Amino acid sequence: MEALKQELKENIIEQLNLEDMSVEDISDDEILFGGGLALDSIDALELIVMLDKNYGIKLTDPKEGRSIFESINTMATYIQEHRSK
Amino acid sequence: MNTKYNISSFCHIKNNQVSLNGSVIFSEQHSNFSDFIKAAYKAQNTKYPKFFKMDHLSKLAFIAADVLLKEQNIDIEKENNMALVFSNKASSLDTDLMHQKAIQHKDNYFPSPAVFVYTLPNICLGEISIKYKLYSENSFFIFEYFNAAHLFTYTNSLLETDKATSALCGWVELEGDNYEAFLYLVSKEGNTEHNKQNIKTLYNT
C-alpha cells in the first residue's frame, strides 16, 4: 500500500505538471481538490484517465471521483480494491 | 476617427533570447524550447504555477505578454480594456500532433484532457486574459506570413470604435523547437507611431 501511495504521488506530480512540488509535499490525507495543490476540473479528468491507463479502472460516473480523489489515502484504497492491472 | 495611436513597447522571443524594446533581457542557450521557456519563466520571477500546465504555444505567448504587461505596471485589480490581436502560421499544430499521437492506436487510446484543451490557438489569449484579468476583445488570425497590414487595420478599427483603449498585438509562432514571438502594445502612449511600416520595422528588429 505504501508503494502504491508513493507511485500515485509521483504520477500526480508528473501527469498534472505540478512542477514546484515534490512527493514529500503531498501528505497521504491531504485534500487534493480545494486544498494546497490547487487542482482544477481538467486535473480531475486527467486523474480519471490515469486510473484507466495505469490501473485499468474505468469510472463511468464522474461523480464517483469526488470521494475517490479526496486524498492519496482514498485513491490508494479504491485502486487496490478495483484495479485490473 | 483620426486619433493617433502609438506603439509603446514591443517584445521578441526567438533564438534563445527574450528582448524588450530591442534590448536583450534574458538569454540562455538551450537545445529545446521546453527548457528555454522554463528558464525564461524563472528569470521573469512570475509566480504562476498554472504556467507549467500550459502547452508550448501558450507558454510562448504568456511570457511575451508577461514581459510587456509587467513593464506597464498594469493594475490587475482594475478592469483593463486591452484588446488582444494575435496571429501565427502553424495555429495549434504542435499540440494537435501531441493529441493525435494519444489517439493513434485503438488499443492504446488515452487522450489527455489537459492536452486536448489546448488544441485551438486562441487558448493562449485566454491564458493571458486570466492572468491579467482582461475581459476585452480578442482575436487570433492564421496567416502564411507575418501580416502587419492586417494587424494594423484590425487593431485601429478596435481602437477607433472604442472597443478597446489599448491593444496587445503580434505574432506567436511555434512548431516543435522552432519558435518566434513578437508582441507589441498599441495605445495613445509611446513615441513610435502605429503604422504598417513601423510594425514591420520592429518585427524585423
PDB file of C-alpha atoms in Angstrom:
ATOM      1  CA  MET A   1       0.000   0.000   0.000  1.00  0.00           C
ATOM      2  CA  GLU A   2       2.830   2.417   0.843  1.00  0.00           C
ATOM      3  CA  ALA A   3       4.472   1.712  -2.521  1.00  0.00           C
ATOM      4  CA  LEU A   4       1.180   2.457  -4.285  1.00  0.00           C
ATOM      5  CA  LYS A   5       0.811   5.760  -2.447  1.00  0.00           C
ATOM      6  CA  GLN A   6       4.353   6.739  -3.396  1.00  0.00           C
ATOM      7  CA  GLU A   7       3.668   5.789  -7.019  1.00  0.00           C
ATOM      8  CA  LEU A   8       0.446   7.834  -7.005  1.00  0.00           C
ATOM      9  CA  LYS A   9       2.202  10.924  -5.722  1.00  0.00           C
ATOM     10  CA  GLU A  10       4.915  10.599  -8.365  1.00  0.00           C
ATOM     11  CA  ASN A  11       2.333  10.115 -11.121  1.00  0.00           C
ATOM     12  CA  ILE A  12       0.183  13.011  -9.950  1.00  0.00           C
ATOM     13  CA  ILE A  13       3.171  15.372  -9.913  1.00  0.00           C
ATOM     14  CA  GLU A  14       4.204  14.258 -13.398  1.00  0.00           C
ATOM     15  CA  GLN A  15       0.781  13.967 -15.042  1.00  0.00           C
ATOM     16  CA  LEU A  16      -0.592  17.194 -13.588  1.00  0.00           C
ATOM     17  CA  ASN A  17       2.632  19.150 -14.158  1.00  0.00           C
ATOM     18  CA  LEU A  18       2.998  20.184 -10.518  1.00  0.00           C
ATOM     19  CA  GLU A  19       6.448  21.464 -11.309  1.00  0.00           C
ATOM     20  CA  ASP A  20       7.247  23.075  -7.972  1.00  0.00           C
ATOM     21  CA  MET A  21       6.080  20.130  -5.847  1.00  0.00           C
ATOM     22  CA  SER A  22       7.829  17.018  -4.609  1.00  0.00           C
ATOM     23  CA  VAL A  23       6.488  13.735  -3.238  1.00  0.00           C
ATOM     24  CA  GLU A  24       7.289  14.960   0.297  1.00  0.00           C
ATOM     25  CA  ASP A  25       4.975  17.945  -0.192  1.00  0.00           C
ATOM     26  CA  ILE A  26       1.878  15.731  -0.523  1.00  0.00           C
ATOM     27  CA  SER A  27       0.713  14.040   2.652  1.00  0.00           C
ATOM     28  CA  ASP A  28      -1.422  10.890   2.476  1.00  0.00           C
ATOM     29  CA  ASP A  29      -4.522  12.551   3.914  1.00  0.00           C
ATOM     30  CA  GLU A  30      -4.189  15.961   2.256  1.00  0.00           C
ATOM     31  CA  ILE A  31      -7.320  17.181   0.440  1.00  0.00           C
ATOM     32  CA  LEU A  32      -6.392  17.023  -3.266  1.00  0.00           C
ATOM     33  CA  PHE A  33      -9.096  19.379  -4.598  1.00  0.00           C
ATOM     34  CA  GLY A  34      -9.758  22.696  -2.904  1.00  0.00           C
ATOM     35  CA  GLY A  35      -6.535  22.414  -0.931  1.00  0.00           C
ATOM     36  CA  GLY A  36      -2.946  23.465  -1.343  1.00  0.00           C
ATOM     37  CA  LEU A  37      -2.372  21.603  -4.608  1.00  0.00           C
ATOM     38  CA  ALA A  38      -4.779  23.956  -6.428  1.00  0.00           C
ATOM     39  CA  LEU A  39      -6.073  21.226  -8.735  1.00  0.00           C
ATOM     40  CA  ASP A  40      -8.877  22.092 -11.161  1.00  0.00           C
ATOM     41  CA  SER A  41     -11.533  20.284 -13.209  1.00  0.00           C
ATOM     42  CA  ILE A  42      -9.105  19.402 -16.020  1.00  0.00           C
ATOM     43  CA  ASP A  43      -6.840  17.806 -13.411  1.00  0.00           C
ATOM     44  CA  ALA A  44      -9.807  15.715 -12.253  1.00  0.00           C
ATOM     45  CA  LEU A  45     -10.282  14.464 -15.833  1.00  0.00           C
ATOM     46  CA  GLU A  46      -6.563  13.669 -16.038  1.00  0.00           C
ATOM     47  CA  LEU A  47      -6.854  11.575 -12.879  1.00  0.00           C
ATOM     48  CA  ILE A  48      -9.780   9.652 -14.404  1.00  0.00           C
ATOM     49  CA  VAL A  49      -7.603   8.914 -17.484  1.00  0.00           C
ATOM     50  CA  MET A  50      -4.722   7.922 -15.192  1.00  0.00           C
ATOM     51  CA  LEU A  51      -6.908   5.375 -13.352  1.00  0.00           C
ATOM     52  CA  ASP A  52      -7.891   3.836 -16.682  1.00  0.00           C
ATOM     53  CA  LYS A  53      -4.423   3.856 -18.259  1.00  0.00           C
ATOM     54  CA  ASN A  54      -2.350   2.745 -15.262  1.00  0.00           C
ATOM     55  CA  TYR A  55      -4.762   0.568 -13.297  1.00  0.00           C
ATOM     56  CA  GLY A  56      -7.468  -0.487 -15.768  1.00  0.00           C
ATOM     57  CA  ILE A  57     -10.202   1.241 -13.770  1.00  0.00           C
ATOM     58  CA  LYS A  58     -12.953   2.905 -15.793  1.00  0.00           C
ATOM     59  CA  LEU A  59     -15.034   5.449 -13.899  1.00  0.00           C
ATOM     60  CA  THR A  60     -18.409   5.545 -15.623  1.00  0.00           C
ATOM     61  CA  ASP A  61     -19.866   8.118 -13.265  1.00  0.00           C
ATOM     62  CA  PRO A  62     -17.581  11.170 -12.900  1.00  0.00           C
ATOM     63  CA  LYS A  63     -19.396  11.998  -9.638  1.00  0.00           C
ATOM     64  CA  GLU A  64     -17.697   8.951  -8.132  1.00  0.00           C
ATOM     65  CA  GLY A  65     -14.444  10.854  -8.488  1.00  0.00           C
ATOM     66  CA  ARG A  66     -15.343  13.264  -5.707  1.00  0.00           C
ATOM     67  CA  SER A  67     -14.897  10.648  -2.969  1.00  0.00           C
ATOM     68  CA  ILE A  68     -12.192   8.621  -4.749  1.00  0.00           C
ATOM     69  CA  PHE A  69      -9.960  11.639  -5.374  1.00  0.00           C
ATOM     70  CA  GLU A  70     -10.395  13.099  -1.918  1.00  0.00           C
ATOM     71  CA  SER A  71      -6.840  12.224  -0.859  1.00  0.00           C
ATOM     72  CA  ILE A  72      -3.956   9.879  -1.643  1.00  0.00           C
ATOM     73  CA  ASN A  73      -5.361   7.536   1.015  1.00  0.00           C
ATOM     74  CA  THR A  74      -8.801   7.294  -0.626  1.00  0.00           C
ATOM     75  CA  MET A  75      -7.293   6.910  -4.100  1.00  0.00           C
ATOM     76  CA  ALA A  76      -4.948   4.138  -2.997  1.00  0.00           C
ATOM     77  CA  THR A  77      -7.737   2.248  -1.214  1.00  0.00           C
ATOM     78  CA  TYR A  78     -10.040   2.447  -4.255  1.00  0.00           C
ATOM     79  CA  ILE A  79      -7.290   1.387  -6.668  1.00  0.00           C
ATOM     80  CA  GLN A  80      -6.300  -1.579  -4.540  1.00  0.00           C
ATOM     81  CA  GLU A  81      -9.900  -2.811  -4.456  1.00  0.00           C
ATOM     82  CA  HIS A  82     -10.735  -2.241  -8.134  1.00  0.00           C
ATOM     83  CA  ARG A  83      -7.545  -2.482 -10.195  1.00  0.00           C
ATOM     84  CA  SER A  84      -7.390  -4.894 -13.133  1.00  0.00           C
ATOM     85  CA  LYS A  85      -3.735  -4.238 -13.954  1.00  0.00           C
TER      86      LYS A  85
ATOM     87  CA  MET B   1     -11.575  58.928 -36.162  1.00  0.00           C
ATOM     88  CA  ASN B   2      -8.126  60.421 -36.730  1.00  0.00           C
ATOM     89  CA  THR B   3      -6.811  59.803 -33.224  1.00  0.00           C
ATOM     90  CA  LYS B   4      -3.162  58.935 -33.370  1.00  0.00           C
ATOM     91  CA  TYR B   5      -2.094  55.686 -31.764  1.00  0.00           C
ATOM     92  CA  ASN B   6       1.418  54.658 -30.910  1.00  0.00           C
ATOM     93  CA  ILE B   7       3.422  51.541 -30.266  1.00  0.00           C
ATOM     94  CA  SER B   8       4.552  51.988 -26.685  1.00  0.00           C
ATOM     95  CA  SER B   9       6.658  48.843 -26.308  1.00  0.00           C
ATOM     96  CA  PHE B  10       7.487  45.573 -28.020  1.00  0.00           C
ATOM     97  CA  CYS B  11       8.917  42.180 -27.139  1.00  0.00           C
ATOM     98  CA  HIS B  12      10.697  39.475 -29.124  1.00  0.00           C
ATOM     99  CA  ILE B  13      11.297  35.889 -28.098  1.00  0.00           C
ATOM    100  CA  LYS B  14      13.443  33.893 -30.508  1.00  0.00           C
ATOM    101  CA  ASN B  15      16.828  32.161 -30.770  1.00  0.00           C
ATOM    102  CA  ASN B  16      17.120  31.533 -27.026  1.00  0.00           C
ATOM    103  CA  GLN B  17      16.628  35.226 -26.261  1.00  0.00           C
ATOM    104  CA  VAL B  18      13.933  37.451 -24.797  1.00  0.00           C
ATOM    105  CA  SER B  19      14.173  41.123 -25.664  1.00  0.00           C
ATOM    106  CA  LEU B  20      12.181  44.164 -24.650  1.00  0.00           C
ATOM    107  CA  ASN B  21      12.178  47.266 -26.858  1.00  0.00           C
ATOM    108  CA  GLY B  22      15.204  45.922 -28.711  1.00  0.00           C
ATOM    109  CA  SER B  23      17.328  45.176 -25.637  1.00  0.00           C
ATOM    110  CA  VAL B  24      18.051  41.590 -24.627  1.00  0.00           C
ATOM    111  CA  ILE B  25      16.682  40.978 -21.111  1.00  0.00           C
ATOM    112  CA  PHE B  26      17.224  37.205 -20.996  1.00  0.00           C
ATOM    113  CA  SER B  27      19.486  34.904 -22.935  1.00  0.00           C
ATOM    114  CA  GLU B  28      20.368  31.293 -22.201  1.00  0.00           C
ATOM    115  CA  GLN B  29      21.359  28.536 -24.598  1.00  0.00           C
ATOM    116  CA  HIS B  30      19.039  25.508 -24.541  1.00  0.00           C
ATOM    117  CA  SER B  31      18.716  22.721 -27.058  1.00  0.00           C
ATOM    118  CA  ASN B  32      14.920  22.664 -26.871  1.00  0.00           C
ATOM    119  CA  PHE B  33      12.047  25.097 -26.455  1.00  0.00           C
ATOM    120  CA  SER B  34      10.745  23.452 -23.302  1.00  0.00           C
ATOM    121  CA  ASP B  35      13.921  24.068 -21.295  1.00  0.00           C
ATOM    122  CA  PHE B  36      14.402  27.563 -22.702  1.00  0.00           C
ATOM    123  CA  ILE B  37      10.911  28.830 -21.906  1.00  0.00           C
ATOM    124  CA  LYS B  38      11.059  27.335 -18.408  1.00  0.00           C
ATOM    125  CA  ALA B  39      14.322  29.199 -17.780  1.00  0.00           C
ATOM    126  CA  ALA B  40      12.776  32.394 -19.177  1.00  0.00           C
ATOM    127  CA  TYR B  41       9.771  31.955 -16.868  1.00  0.00           C
ATOM    128  CA  LYS B  42      12.032  31.560 -13.836  1.00  0.00           C
ATOM    129  CA  ALA B  43      14.022  34.639 -14.851  1.00  0.00           C
ATOM    130  CA  GLN B  44      10.796  36.648 -15.086  1.00  0.00           C
ATOM    131  CA  ASN B  45      10.094  35.752 -11.453  1.00  0.00           C
ATOM    132  CA  THR B  46       6.383  35.435 -12.162  1.00  0.00           C
ATOM    133  CA  LYS B  47       4.892  33.158  -9.540  1.00  0.00           C
ATOM    134  CA  TYR B  48       2.165  31.455 -11.549  1.00  0.00           C
ATOM    135  CA  PRO B  49       2.098  27.629 -11.194  1.00  0.00           C
ATOM    136  CA  LYS B  50      -0.514  27.321 -13.959  1.00  0.00           C
ATOM    137  CA  PHE B  51       2.270  28.212 -16.396  1.00  0.00           C
ATOM    138  CA  PHE B  52       3.567  24.649 -16.136  1.00  0.00           C
ATOM    139  CA  LYS B  53       0.206  23.240 -17.242  1.00  0.00           C
ATOM    140  CA  MET B  54       0.123  25.281 -20.459  1.00  0.00           C
ATOM    141  CA  ASP B  55       1.018  23.951 -23.887  1.00  0.00           C
ATOM    142  CA  HIS B  56       4.095  25.322 -25.646  1.00  0.00           C
ATOM    143  CA  LEU B  57       2.251  27.938 -27.716  1.00  0.00           C
ATOM    144  CA  SER B  58       0.552  29.331 -24.610  1.00  0.00           C
ATOM    145  CA  LYS B  59       3.839  29.382 -22.697  1.00  0.00           C
ATOM    146  CA  LEU B  60       5.456  31.371 -25.514  1.00  0.00           C
ATOM    147  CA  ALA B  61       2.575  33.854 -25.739  1.00  0.00           C
ATOM    148  CA  PHE B  62       2.274  34.095 -21.959  1.00  0.00           C
ATOM    149  CA  ILE B  63       5.925  35.004 -21.373  1.00  0.00           C
ATOM    150  CA  ALA B  64       5.974  37.571 -24.201  1.00  0.00           C
ATOM    151  CA  ALA B  65       2.807  39.177 -22.823  1.00  0.00           C
ATOM    152  CA  ASP B  66       4.113  38.996 -19.266  1.00  0.00           C
ATOM    153  CA  VAL B  67       7.309  40.839 -20.231  1.00  0.00           C
ATOM    154  CA  LEU B  68       5.302  43.660 -21.822  1.00  0.00           C
ATOM    155  CA  LEU B  69       2.499  43.919 -19.282  1.00  0.00           C
ATOM    156  CA  LYS B  70       4.812  43.821 -16.281  1.00  0.00           C
ATOM    157  CA  GLU B  71       6.663  46.798 -17.705  1.00  0.00           C
ATOM    158  CA  GLN B  72       3.345  48.651 -17.965  1.00  0.00           C
ATOM    159  CA  ASN B  73       2.661  48.084 -14.255  1.00  0.00           C
ATOM    160  CA  ILE B  74      -0.894  47.074 -15.051  1.00  0.00           C
ATOM    161  CA  ASP B  75      -3.197  47.060 -12.036  1.00  0.00           C
ATOM    162  CA  ILE B  76      -4.958  43.701 -12.385  1.00  0.00           C
ATOM    163  CA  GLU B  77      -7.459  44.661  -9.709  1.00  0.00           C
ATOM    164  CA  LYS B  78      -8.916  47.222 -12.107  1.00  0.00           C
ATOM    165  CA  GLU B  79     -10.670  46.346 -15.345  1.00  0.00           C
ATOM    166  CA  ASN B  80      -8.247  46.824 -18.230  1.00  0.00           C
ATOM    167  CA  ASN B  81      -9.879  47.406 -21.576  1.00  0.00           C
ATOM    168  CA  MET B  82      -6.981  45.983 -23.556  1.00  0.00           C
ATOM    169  CA  ALA B  83      -7.739  44.001 -26.726  1.00  0.00           C
ATOM    170  CA  LEU B  84      -5.636  41.036 -27.810  1.00  0.00           C
ATOM    171  CA  VAL B  85      -4.928  40.642 -31.533  1.00  0.00           C
ATOM    172  CA  PHE B  86      -2.626  37.709 -32.204  1.00  0.00           C
ATOM    173  CA  SER B  87      -1.627  35.729 -35.263  1.00  0.00           C
ATOM    174  CA  ASN B  88       0.575  32.894 -36.467  1.00  0.00           C
ATOM    175  CA  LYS B  89       1.044  30.359 -39.238  1.00  0.00           C
ATOM    176  CA  ALA B  90       1.024  26.949 -37.530  1.00  0.00           C
ATOM    177  CA  SER B  91      -2.126  27.531 -35.467  1.00  0.00           C
ATOM    178  CA  SER B  92      -2.057  24.959 -32.609  1.00  0.00           C
ATOM    179  CA  LEU B  93      -0.440  22.261 -34.759  1.00  0.00           C
ATOM    180  CA  ASP B  94       2.242  21.433 -32.164  1.00  0.00           C
ATOM    181  CA  THR B  95      -0.404  20.459 -29.601  1.00  0.00           C
ATOM    182  CA  ASP B  96      -2.743  18.981 -32.232  1.00  0.00           C
ATOM    183  CA  LEU B  97       0.004  16.484 -33.126  1.00  0.00           C
ATOM    184  CA  MET B  98       0.504  15.592 -29.474  1.00  0.00           C
ATOM    185  CA  HIS B  99      -3.214  14.901 -29.116  1.00  0.00           C
ATOM    186  CA  GLN B 100      -3.263  12.928 -32.355  1.00  0.00           C
ATOM    187  CA  LYS B 101      -0.458  10.679 -31.051  1.00  0.00           C
ATOM    188  CA  ALA B 102      -2.534   9.863 -27.967  1.00  0.00           C
ATOM    189  CA  ILE B 103      -5.485   8.687 -30.084  1.00  0.00           C
ATOM    190  CA  GLN B 104      -3.484   6.989 -32.852  1.00  0.00           C
ATOM    191  CA  HIS B 105      -3.982   3.408 -31.699  1.00  0.00           C
ATOM    192  CA  LYS B 106      -7.295   1.818 -30.776  1.00  0.00           C
ATOM    193  CA  ASP B 107      -5.695  -0.428 -28.172  1.00  0.00           C
ATOM    194  CA  ASN B 108      -3.770   2.448 -26.576  1.00  0.00           C
ATOM    195  CA  TYR B 109      -6.379   5.194 -26.759  1.00  0.00           C
ATOM    196  CA  PHE B 110      -5.806   7.598 -23.875  1.00  0.00           C
ATOM    197  CA  PRO B 111      -6.391  11.206 -24.961  1.00  0.00           C
ATOM    198  CA  SER B 112      -5.207  13.669 -22.339  1.00  0.00           C
ATOM    199  CA  PRO B 113      -7.841  16.277 -21.366  1.00  0.00           C
ATOM    200  CA  ALA B 114      -5.032  18.635 -20.366  1.00  0.00           C
ATOM    201  CA  VAL B 115      -3.573  18.410 -23.901  1.00  0.00           C
ATOM    202  CA  PHE B 116      -6.919  18.465 -25.704  1.00  0.00           C
ATOM    203  CA  VAL B 117      -7.979  21.797 -24.175  1.00  0.00           C
ATOM    204  CA  TYR B 118      -5.060  23.467 -25.964  1.00  0.00           C
ATOM    205  CA  THR B 119      -5.941  22.228 -29.451  1.00  0.00           C
ATOM    206  CA  LEU B 120      -7.000  25.718 -30.533  1.00  0.00           C
ATOM    207  CA  PRO B 121      -4.547  28.621 -30.984  1.00  0.00           C
ATOM    208  CA  ASN B 122      -6.721  31.211 -29.248  1.00  0.00           C
ATOM    209  CA  ILE B 123      -6.483  29.381 -25.906  1.00  0.00           C
ATOM    210  CA  CYS B 124      -3.242  31.294 -25.333  1.00  0.00           C
ATOM    211  CA  LEU B 125      -5.296  34.507 -25.370  1.00  0.00           C
ATOM    212  CA  GLY B 126      -7.423  33.051 -22.598  1.00  0.00           C
ATOM    213  CA  GLU B 127      -4.367  32.277 -20.500  1.00  0.00           C
ATOM    214  CA  ILE B 128      -3.146  35.875 -20.787  1.00  0.00           C
ATOM    215  CA  SER B 129      -6.648  37.211 -20.115  1.00  0.00           C
ATOM    216  CA  ILE B 130      -6.999  35.082 -16.962  1.00  0.00           C
ATOM    217  CA  LYS B 131      -3.646  36.195 -15.573  1.00  0.00           C
ATOM    218  CA  TYR B 132      -4.201  39.891 -16.326  1.00  0.00           C
ATOM    219  CA  LYS B 133      -7.982  39.923 -15.845  1.00  0.00           C
ATOM    220  CA  LEU B 134      -8.705  41.141 -19.367  1.00  0.00           C
ATOM    221  CA  TYR B 135     -12.365  40.899 -20.340  1.00  0.00           C
ATOM    222  CA  SER B 136     -11.920  42.634 -23.664  1.00  0.00           C
ATOM    223  CA  GLU B 137     -11.980  41.809 -27.373  1.00  0.00           C
ATOM    224  CA  ASN B 138      -9.619  39.095 -28.522  1.00  0.00           C
ATOM    225  CA  SER B 139      -8.877  37.534 -31.885  1.00  0.00           C
ATOM    226  CA  PHE B 140      -6.398  35.055 -33.261  1.00  0.00           C
ATOM    227  CA  PHE B 141      -5.688  35.051 -37.006  1.00  0.00           C
ATOM    228  CA  ILE B 142      -3.886  32.441 -39.077  1.00  0.00           C
ATOM    229  CA  PHE B 143      -1.678  33.725 -41.910  1.00  0.00           C
ATOM    230  CA  GLU B 144       1.010  32.286 -44.145  1.00  0.00           C
ATOM    231  CA  TYR B 145       3.351  35.046 -43.004  1.00  0.00           C
ATOM    232  CA  PHE B 146       3.574  37.947 -40.528  1.00  0.00           C
ATOM    233  CA  ASN B 147       0.810  40.218 -41.786  1.00  0.00           C
ATOM    234  CA  ALA B 148       1.487  43.731 -40.495  1.00  0.00           C
ATOM    235  CA  ALA B 149      -1.205  45.247 -42.716  1.00  0.00           C
ATOM    236  CA  HIS B 150      -3.988  43.138 -41.260  1.00  0.00           C
ATOM    237  CA  LEU B 151      -2.848  43.590 -37.652  1.00  0.00           C
ATOM    238  CA  PHE B 152      -2.662  47.358 -38.193  1.00  0.00           C
ATOM    239  CA  THR B 153      -6.097  47.662 -39.791  1.00  0.00           C
ATOM    240  CA  TYR B 154      -7.882  45.385 -37.343  1.00  0.00           C
ATOM    241  CA  THR B 155      -6.283  46.975 -34.268  1.00  0.00           C
ATOM    242  CA  ASN B 156      -7.030  50.506 -35.458  1.00  0.00           C
ATOM    243  CA  SER B 157     -10.626  49.518 -36.064  1.00  0.00           C
ATOM    244  CA  LEU B 158     -10.969  48.246 -32.481  1.00  0.00           C
ATOM    245  CA  LEU B 159      -9.405  51.368 -31.015  1.00  0.00           C
ATOM    246  CA  GLU B 160     -11.244  53.866 -33.209  1.00  0.00           C
ATOM    247  CA  THR B 161     -14.615  52.319 -32.464  1.00  0.00           C
ATOM    248  CA  ASP B 162     -13.909  52.310 -28.706  1.00  0.00           C
ATOM    249  CA  LYS B 163     -13.962  48.520 -28.485  1.00  0.00           C
ATOM    250  CA  ALA B 164     -10.704  48.867 -26.548  1.00  0.00           C
ATOM    251  CA  THR B 165      -8.428  51.596 -25.219  1.00  0.00           C
ATOM    252  CA  SER B 166      -5.225  49.702 -25.955  1.00  0.00           C
ATOM    253  CA  ALA B 167      -4.251  46.512 -27.771  1.00  0.00           C
ATOM    254  CA  LEU B 168      -1.622  43.837 -27.354  1.00  0.00           C
ATOM    255  CA  CYS B 169      -0.868  42.586 -30.846  1.00  0.00           C
ATOM    256  CA  GLY B 170       1.528  40.403 -32.772  1.00  0.00           C
ATOM    257  CA  TRP B 171       2.767  37.021 -33.851  1.00  0.00           C
ATOM    258  CA  VAL B 172       3.320  33.866 -31.769  1.00  0.00           C
ATOM    259  CA  GLU B 173       4.573  31.012 -33.924  1.00  0.00           C
ATOM    260  CA  LEU B 174       5.609  27.611 -32.628  1.00  0.00           C
ATOM    261  CA  GLU B 175       6.210  24.245 -34.245  1.00  0.00           C
ATOM    262  CA  GLY B 176       8.404  21.773 -32.412  1.00  0.00           C
ATOM    263  CA  ASP B 177      11.544  23.568 -31.308  1.00  0.00           C
ATOM    264  CA  ASN B 178      11.061  26.385 -33.824  1.00  0.00           C
ATOM    265  CA  TYR B 179       9.531  29.369 -32.108  1.00  0.00           C
ATOM    266  CA  GLU B 180       9.160  33.097 -32.505  1.00  0.00           C
ATOM    267  CA  ALA B 181       7.093  35.632 -30.612  1.00  0.00           C
ATOM    268  CA  PHE B 182       6.769  39.289 -31.467  1.00  0.00           C
ATOM    269  CA  LEU B 183       4.221  41.233 -29.431  1.00  0.00           C
ATOM    270  CA  TYR B 184       3.692  44.976 -29.265  1.00  0.00           C
ATOM    271  CA  LEU B 185       1.442  47.257 -27.305  1.00  0.00           C
ATOM    272  CA  VAL B 186      -0.658  49.916 -29.062  1.00  0.00           C
ATOM    273  CA  SER B 187      -2.197  52.830 -27.168  1.00  0.00           C
ATOM    274  CA  LYS B 188      -2.135  56.618 -27.052  1.00  0.00           C
ATOM    275  CA  GLU B 189       1.133  56.407 -25.087  1.00  0.00           C
ATOM    276  CA  GLY B 190       4.581  55.980 -26.610  1.00  0.00           C
ATOM    277  CA  ASN B 191       6.611  57.649 -29.330  1.00  0.00           C
ATOM    278  CA  THR B 192       6.550  55.221 -32.254  1.00  0.00           C
ATOM    279  CA  GLU B 193       3.580  55.887 -34.498  1.00  0.00           C
ATOM    280  CA  HIS B 194       1.323  52.891 -35.027  1.00  0.00           C
ATOM    281  CA  ASN B 195       1.535  52.268 -38.759  1.00  0.00           C
ATOM    282  CA  LYS B 196       2.291  49.347 -41.068  1.00  0.00           C
ATOM    283  CA  GLN B 197       5.868  50.353 -41.763  1.00  0.00           C
ATOM    284  CA  ASN B 198       6.767  50.750 -38.108  1.00  0.00           C
ATOM    285  CA  ILE B 199       5.200  47.385 -37.250  1.00  0.00           C
ATOM    286  CA  LYS B 200       7.280  45.747 -39.996  1.00  0.00           C
ATOM    287  CA  THR B 201      10.428  47.549 -38.892  1.00  0.00           C
ATOM    288  CA  LEU B 202      10.031  46.498 -35.251  1.00  0.00           C
ATOM    289  CA  TYR B 203       9.206  42.926 -36.277  1.00  0.00           C
ATOM    290  CA  ASN B 204      12.467  42.758 -38.207  1.00  0.00           C
ATOM    291  CA  THR B 205      14.491  44.320 -35.379  1.00  0.00           C
TER     292      THR B 205
END
